[in-house]
XYZ file of N, CA and C in Angstrom:
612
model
N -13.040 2.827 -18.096
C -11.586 2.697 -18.046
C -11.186 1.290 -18.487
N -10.340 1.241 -19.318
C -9.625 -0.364 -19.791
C -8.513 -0.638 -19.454
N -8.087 -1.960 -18.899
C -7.477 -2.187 -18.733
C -5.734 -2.214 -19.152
N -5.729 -1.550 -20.069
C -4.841 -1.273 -20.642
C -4.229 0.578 -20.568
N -4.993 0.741 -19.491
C -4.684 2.424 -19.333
C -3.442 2.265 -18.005
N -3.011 3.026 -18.360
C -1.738 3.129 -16.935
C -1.783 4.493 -15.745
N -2.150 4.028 -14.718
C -2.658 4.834 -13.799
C -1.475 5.769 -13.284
N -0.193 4.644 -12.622
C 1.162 5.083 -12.381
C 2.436 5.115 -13.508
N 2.787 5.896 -13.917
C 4.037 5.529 -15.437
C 5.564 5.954 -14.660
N 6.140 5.056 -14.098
C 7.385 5.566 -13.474
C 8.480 5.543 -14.723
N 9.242 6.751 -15.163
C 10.275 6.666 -16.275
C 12.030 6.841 -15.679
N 12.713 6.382 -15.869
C 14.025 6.023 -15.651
C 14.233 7.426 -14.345
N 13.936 6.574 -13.260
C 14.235 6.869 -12.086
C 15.118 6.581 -11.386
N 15.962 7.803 -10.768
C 16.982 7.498 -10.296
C 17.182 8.141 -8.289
N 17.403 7.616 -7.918
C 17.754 8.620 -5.960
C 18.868 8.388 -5.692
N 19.422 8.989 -5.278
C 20.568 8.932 -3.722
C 20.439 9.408 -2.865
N 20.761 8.742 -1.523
C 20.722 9.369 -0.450
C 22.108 9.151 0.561
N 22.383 10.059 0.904
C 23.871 10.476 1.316
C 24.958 10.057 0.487
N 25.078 10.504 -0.959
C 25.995 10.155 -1.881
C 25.688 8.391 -2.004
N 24.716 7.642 -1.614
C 24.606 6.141 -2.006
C 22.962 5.997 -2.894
N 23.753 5.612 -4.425
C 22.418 5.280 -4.983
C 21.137 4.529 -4.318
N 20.220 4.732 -4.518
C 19.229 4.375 -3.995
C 18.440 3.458 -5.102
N 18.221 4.104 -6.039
C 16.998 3.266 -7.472
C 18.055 3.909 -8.284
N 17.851 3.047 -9.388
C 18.905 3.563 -10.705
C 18.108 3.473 -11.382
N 17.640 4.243 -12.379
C 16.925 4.186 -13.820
C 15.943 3.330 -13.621
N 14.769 3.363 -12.845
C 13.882 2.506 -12.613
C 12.357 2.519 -13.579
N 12.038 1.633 -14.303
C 10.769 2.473 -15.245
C 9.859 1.102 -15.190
N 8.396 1.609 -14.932
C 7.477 0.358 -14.852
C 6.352 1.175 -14.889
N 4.989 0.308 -15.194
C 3.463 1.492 -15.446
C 2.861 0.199 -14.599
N 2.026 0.640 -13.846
C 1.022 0.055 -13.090
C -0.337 0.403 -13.621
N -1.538 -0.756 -14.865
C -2.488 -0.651 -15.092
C -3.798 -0.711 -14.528
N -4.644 -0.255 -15.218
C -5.860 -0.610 -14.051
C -6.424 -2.002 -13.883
N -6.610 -2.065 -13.098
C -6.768 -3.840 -12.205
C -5.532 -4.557 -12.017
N -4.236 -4.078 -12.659
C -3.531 -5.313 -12.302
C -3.415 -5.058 -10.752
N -2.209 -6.243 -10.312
C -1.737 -6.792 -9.231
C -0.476 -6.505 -8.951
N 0.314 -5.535 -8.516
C 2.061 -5.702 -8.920
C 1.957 -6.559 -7.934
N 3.175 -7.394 -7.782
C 4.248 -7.387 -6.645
C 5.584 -7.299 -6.537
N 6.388 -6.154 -5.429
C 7.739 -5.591 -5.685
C 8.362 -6.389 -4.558
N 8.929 -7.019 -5.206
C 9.818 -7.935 -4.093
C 11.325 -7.114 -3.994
N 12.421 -7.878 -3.322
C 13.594 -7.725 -3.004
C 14.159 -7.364 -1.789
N 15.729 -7.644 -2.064
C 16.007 -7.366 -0.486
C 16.388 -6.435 0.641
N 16.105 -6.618 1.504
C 15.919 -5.210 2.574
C 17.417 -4.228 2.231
N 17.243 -2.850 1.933
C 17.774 -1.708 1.622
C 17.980 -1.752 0.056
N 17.144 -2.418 -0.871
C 17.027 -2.525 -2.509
C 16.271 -1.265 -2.552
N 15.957 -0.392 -1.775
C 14.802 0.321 -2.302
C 13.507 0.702 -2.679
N 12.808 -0.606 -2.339
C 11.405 -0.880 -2.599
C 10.765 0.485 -1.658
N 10.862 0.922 -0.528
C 9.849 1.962 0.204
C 10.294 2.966 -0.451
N 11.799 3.642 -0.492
C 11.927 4.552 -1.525
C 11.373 4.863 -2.893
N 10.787 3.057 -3.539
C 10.525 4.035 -4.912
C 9.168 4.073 -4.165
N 8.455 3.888 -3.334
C 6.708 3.796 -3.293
C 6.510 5.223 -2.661
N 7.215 5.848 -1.995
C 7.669 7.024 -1.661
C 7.828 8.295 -2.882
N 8.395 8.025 -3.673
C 8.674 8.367 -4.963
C 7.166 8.359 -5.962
N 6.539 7.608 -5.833
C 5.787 7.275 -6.314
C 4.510 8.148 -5.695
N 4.469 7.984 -4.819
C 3.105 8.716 -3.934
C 4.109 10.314 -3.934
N 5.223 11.102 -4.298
C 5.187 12.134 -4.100
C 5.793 12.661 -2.943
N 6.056 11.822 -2.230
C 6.135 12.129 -0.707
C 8.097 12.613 -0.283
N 8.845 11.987 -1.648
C 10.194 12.719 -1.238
C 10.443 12.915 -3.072
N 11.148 13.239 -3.430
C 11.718 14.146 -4.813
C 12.878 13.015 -5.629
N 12.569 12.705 -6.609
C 13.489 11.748 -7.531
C 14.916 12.877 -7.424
N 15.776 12.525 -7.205
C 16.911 13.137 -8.537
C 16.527 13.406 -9.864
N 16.161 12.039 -10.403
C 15.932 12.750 -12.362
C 15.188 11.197 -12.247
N 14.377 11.679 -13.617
C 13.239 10.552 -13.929
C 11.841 11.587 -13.774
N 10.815 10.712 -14.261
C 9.640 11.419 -14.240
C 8.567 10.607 -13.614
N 7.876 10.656 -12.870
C 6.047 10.095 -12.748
C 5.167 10.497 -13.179
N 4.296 9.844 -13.503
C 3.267 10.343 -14.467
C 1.934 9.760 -13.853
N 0.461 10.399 -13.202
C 0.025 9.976 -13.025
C -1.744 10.038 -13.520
N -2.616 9.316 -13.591
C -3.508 9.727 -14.506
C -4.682 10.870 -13.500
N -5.385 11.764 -14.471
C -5.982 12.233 -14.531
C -6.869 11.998 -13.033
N -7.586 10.650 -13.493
C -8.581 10.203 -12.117
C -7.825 9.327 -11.422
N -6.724 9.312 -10.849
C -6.639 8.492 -9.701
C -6.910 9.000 -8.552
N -7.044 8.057 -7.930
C -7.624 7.855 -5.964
C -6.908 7.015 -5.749
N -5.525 7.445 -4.613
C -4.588 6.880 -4.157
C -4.977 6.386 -2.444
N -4.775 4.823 -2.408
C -4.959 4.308 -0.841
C -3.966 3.850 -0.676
N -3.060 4.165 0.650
C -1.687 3.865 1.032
C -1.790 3.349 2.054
N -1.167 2.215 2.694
C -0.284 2.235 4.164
C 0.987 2.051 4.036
N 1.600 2.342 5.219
C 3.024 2.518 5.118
C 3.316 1.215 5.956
N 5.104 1.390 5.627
C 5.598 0.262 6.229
C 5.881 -0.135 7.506
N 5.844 1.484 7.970
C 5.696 0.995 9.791
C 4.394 2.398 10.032
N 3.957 1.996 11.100
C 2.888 3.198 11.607
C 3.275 2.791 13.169
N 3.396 4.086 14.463
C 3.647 3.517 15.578
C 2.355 4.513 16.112
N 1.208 3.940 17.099
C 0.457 5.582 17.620
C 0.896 6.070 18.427
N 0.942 7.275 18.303
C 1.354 8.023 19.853
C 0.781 7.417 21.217
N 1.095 7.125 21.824
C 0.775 6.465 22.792
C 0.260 7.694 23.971
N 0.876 8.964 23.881
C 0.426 9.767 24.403
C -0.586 10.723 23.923
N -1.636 10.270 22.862
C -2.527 11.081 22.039
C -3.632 10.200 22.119
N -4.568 10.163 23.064
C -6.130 9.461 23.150
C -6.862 9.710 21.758
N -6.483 8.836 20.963
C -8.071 8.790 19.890
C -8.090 7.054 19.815
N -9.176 7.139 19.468
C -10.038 5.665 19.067
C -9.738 5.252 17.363
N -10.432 4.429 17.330
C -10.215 3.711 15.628
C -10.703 4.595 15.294
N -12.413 4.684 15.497
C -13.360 5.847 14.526
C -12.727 7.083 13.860
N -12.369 7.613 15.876
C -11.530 9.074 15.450
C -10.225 8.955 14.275
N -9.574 7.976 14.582
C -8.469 7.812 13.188
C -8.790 7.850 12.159
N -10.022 6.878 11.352
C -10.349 7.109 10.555
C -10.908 8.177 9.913
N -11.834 8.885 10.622
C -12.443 9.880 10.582
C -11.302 11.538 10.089
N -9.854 11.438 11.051
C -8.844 11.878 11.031
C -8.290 12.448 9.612
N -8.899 14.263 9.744
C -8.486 14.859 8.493
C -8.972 14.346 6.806
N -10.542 13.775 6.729
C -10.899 13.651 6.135
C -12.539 14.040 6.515
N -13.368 13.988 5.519
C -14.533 13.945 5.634
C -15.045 12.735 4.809
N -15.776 11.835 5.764
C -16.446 10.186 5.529
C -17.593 10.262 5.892
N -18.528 9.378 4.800
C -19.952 9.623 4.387
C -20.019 8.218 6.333
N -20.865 7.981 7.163
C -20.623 7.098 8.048
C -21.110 6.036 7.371
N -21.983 5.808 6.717
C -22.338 4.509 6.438
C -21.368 3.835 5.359
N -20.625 4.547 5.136
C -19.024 4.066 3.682
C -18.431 3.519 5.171
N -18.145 4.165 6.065
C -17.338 3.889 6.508
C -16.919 2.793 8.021
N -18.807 2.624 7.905
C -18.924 1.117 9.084
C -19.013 -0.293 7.598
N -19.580 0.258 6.556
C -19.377 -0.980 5.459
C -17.621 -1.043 5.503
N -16.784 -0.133 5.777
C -15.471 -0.717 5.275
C -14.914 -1.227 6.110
N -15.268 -0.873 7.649
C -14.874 -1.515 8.737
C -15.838 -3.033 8.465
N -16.539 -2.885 8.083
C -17.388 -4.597 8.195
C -16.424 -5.557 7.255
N -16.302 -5.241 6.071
C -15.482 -5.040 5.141
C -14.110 -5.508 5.659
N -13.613 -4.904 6.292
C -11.826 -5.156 6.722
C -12.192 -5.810 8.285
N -13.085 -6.203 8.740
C -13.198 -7.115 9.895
C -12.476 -5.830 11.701
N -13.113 -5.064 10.960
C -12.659 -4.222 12.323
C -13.922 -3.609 12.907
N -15.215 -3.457 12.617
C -16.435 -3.369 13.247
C -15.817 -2.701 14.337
N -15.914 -4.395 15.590
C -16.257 -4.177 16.633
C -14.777 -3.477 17.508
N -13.779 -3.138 16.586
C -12.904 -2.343 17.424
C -12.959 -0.742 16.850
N -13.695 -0.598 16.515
C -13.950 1.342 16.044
C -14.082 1.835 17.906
N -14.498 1.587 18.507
C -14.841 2.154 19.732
C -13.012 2.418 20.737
N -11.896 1.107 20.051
C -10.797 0.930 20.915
C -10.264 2.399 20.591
N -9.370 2.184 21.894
C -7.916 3.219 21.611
C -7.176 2.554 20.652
N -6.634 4.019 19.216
C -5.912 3.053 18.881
C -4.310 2.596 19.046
N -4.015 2.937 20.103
C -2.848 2.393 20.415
C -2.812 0.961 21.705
N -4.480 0.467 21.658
C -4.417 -0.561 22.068
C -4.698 -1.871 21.581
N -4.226 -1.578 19.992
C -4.192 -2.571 19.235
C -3.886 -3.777 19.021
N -3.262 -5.137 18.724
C -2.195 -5.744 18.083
C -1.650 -5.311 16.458
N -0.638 -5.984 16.391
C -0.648 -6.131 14.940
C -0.999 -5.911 13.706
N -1.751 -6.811 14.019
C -2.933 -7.323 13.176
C -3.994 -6.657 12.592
N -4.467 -6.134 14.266
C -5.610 -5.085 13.878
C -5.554 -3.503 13.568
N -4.361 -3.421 14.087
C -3.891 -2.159 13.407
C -3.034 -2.181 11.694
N -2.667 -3.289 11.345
C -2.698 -3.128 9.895
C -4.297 -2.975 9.591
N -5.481 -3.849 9.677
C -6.504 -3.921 8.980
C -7.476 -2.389 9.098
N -6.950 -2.085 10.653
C -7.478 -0.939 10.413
C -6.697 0.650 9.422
N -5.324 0.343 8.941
C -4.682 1.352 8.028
C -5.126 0.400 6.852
N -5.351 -0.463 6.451
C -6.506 -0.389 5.609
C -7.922 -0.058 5.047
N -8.288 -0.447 5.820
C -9.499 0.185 5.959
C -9.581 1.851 6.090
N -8.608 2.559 6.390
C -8.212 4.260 6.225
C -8.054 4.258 4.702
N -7.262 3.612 4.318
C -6.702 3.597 2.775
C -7.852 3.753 2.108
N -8.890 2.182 2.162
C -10.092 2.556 1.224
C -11.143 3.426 1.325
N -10.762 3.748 2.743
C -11.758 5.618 2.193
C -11.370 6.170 1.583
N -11.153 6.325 0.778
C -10.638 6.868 -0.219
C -11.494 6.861 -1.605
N -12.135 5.425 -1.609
C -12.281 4.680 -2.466
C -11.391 4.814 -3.571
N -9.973 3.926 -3.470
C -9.270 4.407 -4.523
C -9.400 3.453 -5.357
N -8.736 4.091 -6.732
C -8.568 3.077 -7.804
C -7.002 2.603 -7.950
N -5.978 3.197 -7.092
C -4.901 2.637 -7.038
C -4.525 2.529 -5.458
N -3.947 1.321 -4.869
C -3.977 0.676 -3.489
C -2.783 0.343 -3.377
N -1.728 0.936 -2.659
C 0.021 1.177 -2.709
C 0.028 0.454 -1.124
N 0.542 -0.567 -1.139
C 0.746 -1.326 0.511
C 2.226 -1.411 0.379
N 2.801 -0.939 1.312
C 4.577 -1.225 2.022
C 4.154 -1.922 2.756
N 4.888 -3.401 2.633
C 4.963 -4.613 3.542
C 3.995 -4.418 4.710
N 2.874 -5.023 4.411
C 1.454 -4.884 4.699
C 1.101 -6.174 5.854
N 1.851 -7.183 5.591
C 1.956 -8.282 6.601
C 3.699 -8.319 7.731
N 4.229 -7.161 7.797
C 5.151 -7.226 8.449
C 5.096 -6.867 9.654
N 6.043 -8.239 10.609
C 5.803 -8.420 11.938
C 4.110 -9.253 12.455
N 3.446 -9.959 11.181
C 2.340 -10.501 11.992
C 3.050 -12.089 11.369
N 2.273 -12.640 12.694
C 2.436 -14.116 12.786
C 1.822 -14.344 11.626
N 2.395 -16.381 11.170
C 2.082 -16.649 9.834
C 0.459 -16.840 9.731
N -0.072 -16.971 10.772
C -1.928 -17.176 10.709
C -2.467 -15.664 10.222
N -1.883 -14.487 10.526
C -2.195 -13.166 10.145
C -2.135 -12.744 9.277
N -0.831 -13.296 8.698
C -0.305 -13.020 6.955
C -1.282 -13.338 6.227
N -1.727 -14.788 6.483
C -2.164 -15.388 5.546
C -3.905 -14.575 5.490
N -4.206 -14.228 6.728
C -5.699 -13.443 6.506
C -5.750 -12.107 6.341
N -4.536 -11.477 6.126
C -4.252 -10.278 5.921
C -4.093 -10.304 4.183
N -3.689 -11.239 3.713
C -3.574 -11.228 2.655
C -4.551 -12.155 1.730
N -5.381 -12.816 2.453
C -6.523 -12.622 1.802
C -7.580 -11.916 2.057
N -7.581 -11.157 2.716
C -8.437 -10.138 2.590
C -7.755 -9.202 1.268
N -6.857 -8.465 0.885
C -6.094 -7.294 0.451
C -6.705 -8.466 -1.212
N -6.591 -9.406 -1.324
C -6.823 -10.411 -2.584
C -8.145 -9.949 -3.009
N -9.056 -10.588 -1.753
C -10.452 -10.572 -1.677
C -10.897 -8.845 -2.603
N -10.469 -7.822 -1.902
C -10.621 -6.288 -2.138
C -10.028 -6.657 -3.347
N -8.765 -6.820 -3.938
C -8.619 -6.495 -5.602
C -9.561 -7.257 -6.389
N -10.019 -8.134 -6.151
C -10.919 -9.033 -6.757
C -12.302 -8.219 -7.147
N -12.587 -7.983 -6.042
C -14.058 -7.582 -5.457
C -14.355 -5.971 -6.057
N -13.157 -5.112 -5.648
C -13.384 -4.003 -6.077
C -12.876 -3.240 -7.148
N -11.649 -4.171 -7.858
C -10.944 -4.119 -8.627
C -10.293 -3.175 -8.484
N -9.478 -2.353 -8.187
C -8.394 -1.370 -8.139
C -7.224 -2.229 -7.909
N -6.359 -1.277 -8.886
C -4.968 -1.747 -8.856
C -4.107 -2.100 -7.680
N -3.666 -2.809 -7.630
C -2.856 -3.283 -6.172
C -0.908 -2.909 -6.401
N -0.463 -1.941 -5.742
C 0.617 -2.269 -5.748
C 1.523 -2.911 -4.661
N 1.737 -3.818 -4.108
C 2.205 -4.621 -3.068
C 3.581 -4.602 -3.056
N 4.225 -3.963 -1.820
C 6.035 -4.479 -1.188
C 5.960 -5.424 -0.645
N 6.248 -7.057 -0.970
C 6.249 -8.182 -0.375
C 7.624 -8.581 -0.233
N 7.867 -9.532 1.161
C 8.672 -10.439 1.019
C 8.416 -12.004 0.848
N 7.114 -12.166 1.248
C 5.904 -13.512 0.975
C 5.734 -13.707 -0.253
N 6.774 -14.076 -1.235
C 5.936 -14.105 -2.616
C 5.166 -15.299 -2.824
N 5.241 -16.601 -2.398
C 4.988 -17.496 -2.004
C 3.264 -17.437 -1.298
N 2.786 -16.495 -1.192
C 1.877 -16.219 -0.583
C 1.177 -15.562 -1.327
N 1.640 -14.641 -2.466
C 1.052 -13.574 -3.082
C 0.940 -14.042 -4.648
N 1.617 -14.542 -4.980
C 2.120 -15.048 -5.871
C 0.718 -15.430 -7.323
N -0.280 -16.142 -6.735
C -0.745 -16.521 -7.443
C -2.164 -15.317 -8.225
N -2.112 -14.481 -6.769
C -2.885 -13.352 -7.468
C -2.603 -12.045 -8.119
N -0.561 -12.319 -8.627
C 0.077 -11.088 -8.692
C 0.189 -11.259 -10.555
N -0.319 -10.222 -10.697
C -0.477 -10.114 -12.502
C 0.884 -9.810 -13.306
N 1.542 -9.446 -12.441
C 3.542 -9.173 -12.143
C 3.991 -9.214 -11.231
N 5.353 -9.618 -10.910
C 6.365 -9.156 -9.897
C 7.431 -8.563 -10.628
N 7.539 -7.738 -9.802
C 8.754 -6.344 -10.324
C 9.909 -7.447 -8.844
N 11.209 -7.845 -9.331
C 11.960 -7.387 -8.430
C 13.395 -6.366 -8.466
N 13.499 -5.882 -7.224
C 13.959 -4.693 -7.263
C 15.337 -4.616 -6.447
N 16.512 -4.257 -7.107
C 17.938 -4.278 -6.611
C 18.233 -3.011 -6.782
N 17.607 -1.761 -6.401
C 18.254 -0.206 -6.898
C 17.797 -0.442 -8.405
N 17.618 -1.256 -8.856
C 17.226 -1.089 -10.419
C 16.298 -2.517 -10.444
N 15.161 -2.582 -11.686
C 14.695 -3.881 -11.587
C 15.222 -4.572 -12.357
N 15.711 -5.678 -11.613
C 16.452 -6.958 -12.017
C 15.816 -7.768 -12.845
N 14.290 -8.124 -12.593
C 13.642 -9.034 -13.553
C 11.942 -8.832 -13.210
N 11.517 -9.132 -14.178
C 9.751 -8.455 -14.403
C 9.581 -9.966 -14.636
């Protein structure tokens, strides 16, 4: 695969939701290895188009296009656990998939969650419950890696190791990164673009 192949091809995309535009004519291709980052400001639309993008709600008009071999790894922008549903990390991960085990203590070694596979996971922090919806994501082993604000709500010592780790992985394993940041300042130097995004993108 070369770098010049486009995994995601979003073409003049448009939403509304309750009669209020959402994305207007939005069009961008995410290649293999790059880095996006989609900045802008809160209700611009950024989870809507990544939403859009993964399939998960219906454009108005516009098209996606996606290639042949992709392997899509997602987290979302909020995850809460049931607090009334006993499973552990393992069991989460494990959760509606089938994982080879030894992929899947390397990815916990990998995303620094080892020694909490045994917790409940709703007795998490933060922190460790982003790294561990990462670490879900790359079972997958994907070649495209879609994060909604991936450091939101962790203190600035978390950000900063949350996001080098997510660096470390594009580096290391090379799959495309698509990132919802408000840290650009943080992301910045390993982002191969920033898309920002006002219902339409304002500037690439």
């Amino acid at each position: 695969m070369t770098t010049s192949q486009a995994l995601i091809s979003a073409h003049n995309i448009s939403l509304s939701h309750h009669s209020k535009l959402v994305l207007d004519n939005v069009s961008f291709e995410l290649k293999a290895g790059e880095f996006i980052t989609l900045i802008g400001p809160n209700g611009a639309g950024k989870s809507s188009l990544i939403k859009v993008l993964l399939g998960l709600i219906k454009a108005d008009s516009g098209d996606i296009k996606r290639s042949g071999d992709i392997r899509l790894g997602y987290t979302p922008q909020t995850f809460s656990p049931n607090p009334f549903i006993p499973i552990s990390v393992i069991g989460f991960l494990n959760l509606n998939q089938k994982v080879a085990q030894n992929f899947l203590h390397e990815t916990a070694l990998l995303t620094g969650i080892e020694s909490l596979l045994d917790s409940p996971l709703k007795s998490l922090s933060g922190g460790e419950l982003q790294r561990v919806l990462l670490a879900r994501a790359l079972l997958n082993k994907p070649n495209v890696l879609i994060l909604d604000e991936p450091a939101q709500n962790l203190d600035v010592n978390g950000q900063m190791h949350l996001y080098k780790l997510i660096q470390d992985i594009h580096q290391q394993q090379g799959c495309a990164v698509l990132m919802v940041s408000h840290d650009l300042h943080r992301v910045m130097k390993e982002s191969t673009l920033v898309l920002c995004l006002y219902r339409h993108i304002c500037c690439m």
